[in-house]
Amino acid sequence: KLGDVQLLFLYGTRELIKSRLLARKDHFASASLLESQLNTLEPPDAGESAFWLDVAATPDAIVAEAMLALASRGASTAR
């Protein structure tokens, strides 16, 4: 049994995401794919009670926020 599913939705501006994609070297996902990916993306609706995490934060801050959000719902955050 898997139990309850908790959805973490990472979001950011097109500009920020594009700048990060352009800064990557030797990565399979190029910035040219961004527009189509964002156009296809379906953000969770209110009924899905997802945690929205802003990618403008540092990776450590995003992880900390995600762990707190999951813990607040009683989800296991053990690694």
mmCIF file of C-alpha atoms in Angstrom:
data_model
loop_
_atom_site.group_PDB
_atom_site.id
_atom_site.type_symbol
_atom_site.label_atom_id
_atom_site.label_comp_id
_atom_site.label_asym_id
_atom_site.label_seq_id
_atom_site.Cartn_x
_atom_site.Cartn_y
_atom_site.Cartn_z
ATOM 1 C CA LYS A 1 0.000 0.000 0.000
ATOM 2 C CA LEU A 2 1.370 3.370 -0.970
ATOM 3 C CA GLY A 3 -0.710 5.526 1.354
ATOM 4 C CA ASP A 4 -1.594 9.123 0.680
ATOM 5 C CA VAL A 5 0.153 10.940 -2.134
ATOM 6 C CA GLN A 6 1.537 14.402 -1.410
ATOM 7 C CA LEU A 7 2.134 16.614 -4.426
ATOM 8 C CA LEU A 8 4.990 19.118 -4.452
ATOM 9 C CA PHE A 9 4.689 21.563 -7.342
ATOM 10 C CA LEU A 10 7.786 23.587 -8.144
ATOM 11 C CA TYR A 11 7.021 26.797 -10.009
ATOM 12 C CA GLY A 12 8.969 29.765 -11.292
ATOM 13 C CA THR A 13 8.948 32.483 -13.895
ATOM 14 C CA ARG A 14 9.790 31.664 -17.496
ATOM 15 C CA GLU A 15 12.725 34.057 -17.260
ATOM 16 C CA LEU A 16 14.237 32.394 -14.202
ATOM 17 C CA ILE A 17 13.806 28.884 -15.526
ATOM 18 C CA LYS A 18 15.228 29.885 -18.924
ATOM 19 C CA SER A 19 18.275 31.527 -17.330
ATOM 20 C CA ARG A 20 18.962 28.349 -15.369
ATOM 21 C CA LEU A 21 18.562 26.176 -18.449
ATOM 22 C CA LEU A 22 20.954 28.393 -20.408
ATOM 23 C CA ALA A 23 23.512 28.157 -17.603
ATOM 24 C CA ARG A 24 23.587 24.363 -17.846
ATOM 25 C CA LYS A 25 26.401 22.813 -19.821
ATOM 26 C CA ASP A 26 26.127 19.476 -21.616
ATOM 27 C CA HIS A 27 22.555 18.818 -20.486
ATOM 28 C CA PHE A 28 19.982 16.998 -22.614
ATOM 29 C CA ALA A 29 17.178 19.501 -21.939
ATOM 30 C CA SER A 30 17.836 22.661 -23.895
ATOM 31 C CA ALA A 31 16.174 26.015 -23.345
ATOM 32 C CA SER A 32 14.462 25.615 -26.714
ATOM 33 C CA LEU A 33 12.139 23.050 -25.097
ATOM 34 C CA LEU A 34 11.016 25.367 -22.320
ATOM 35 C CA GLU A 35 8.134 27.108 -24.056
ATOM 36 C CA SER A 36 6.458 23.880 -25.158
ATOM 37 C CA GLN A 37 7.005 22.331 -21.740
ATOM 38 C CA LEU A 38 5.418 25.275 -19.937
ATOM 39 C CA ASN A 39 2.547 25.371 -22.424
ATOM 40 C CA THR A 40 1.859 21.689 -21.724
ATOM 41 C CA LEU A 41 2.247 21.957 -17.953
ATOM 42 C CA GLU A 42 -0.942 21.551 -15.969
ATOM 43 C CA PRO A 43 -0.533 23.129 -12.533
ATOM 44 C CA PRO A 44 -2.446 21.386 -9.770
ATOM 45 C CA ASP A 45 -5.864 22.819 -9.031
ATOM 46 C CA ALA A 46 -7.196 23.740 -5.603
ATOM 47 C CA GLY A 47 -8.817 20.321 -5.180
ATOM 48 C CA GLU A 48 -5.433 18.607 -5.312
ATOM 49 C CA SER A 49 -4.093 20.453 -2.253
ATOM 50 C CA ALA A 50 -0.556 20.564 -3.611
ATOM 51 C CA PHE A 51 2.332 22.347 -1.970
ATOM 52 C CA TRP A 52 3.559 25.122 -4.250
ATOM 53 C CA LEU A 53 7.313 25.714 -3.947
ATOM 54 C CA ASP A 54 8.974 28.703 -5.617
ATOM 55 C CA VAL A 55 12.168 27.741 -7.456
ATOM 56 C CA ALA A 56 13.540 31.256 -6.935
ATOM 57 C CA ALA A 57 14.661 30.035 -3.500
ATOM 58 C CA THR A 58 17.905 28.149 -3.031
ATOM 59 C CA PRO A 59 17.815 24.366 -3.379
ATOM 60 C CA ASP A 60 18.403 23.993 0.374
ATOM 61 C CA ALA A 61 15.531 26.380 1.130
ATOM 62 C CA ILE A 62 13.217 24.526 -1.251
ATOM 63 C CA VAL A 63 14.039 21.199 0.391
ATOM 64 C CA ALA A 64 13.534 22.672 3.863
ATOM 65 C CA GLU A 65 10.176 24.146 2.862
ATOM 66 C CA ALA A 66 9.114 20.848 1.279
ATOM 67 C CA MET A 67 10.077 18.899 4.388
ATOM 68 C CA LEU A 68 8.102 21.273 6.602
ATOM 69 C CA ALA A 69 5.097 21.130 4.304
ATOM 70 C CA LEU A 70 5.116 17.348 4.231
ATOM 71 C CA ALA A 71 5.610 17.095 7.990
ATOM 72 C CA SER A 72 2.636 19.405 8.519
ATOM 73 C CA ARG A 73 0.464 16.819 6.768
ATOM 74 C CA GLY A 74 1.936 13.939 8.731
ATOM 75 C CA ALA A 75 3.888 12.580 5.774
ATOM 76 C CA SER A 76 7.085 10.699 6.416
ATOM 77 C CA THR A 77 10.124 12.790 5.542
ATOM 78 C CA ALA A 78 12.693 10.075 6.318
ATOM 79 C CA ARG A 79 15.385 9.645 3.715
#
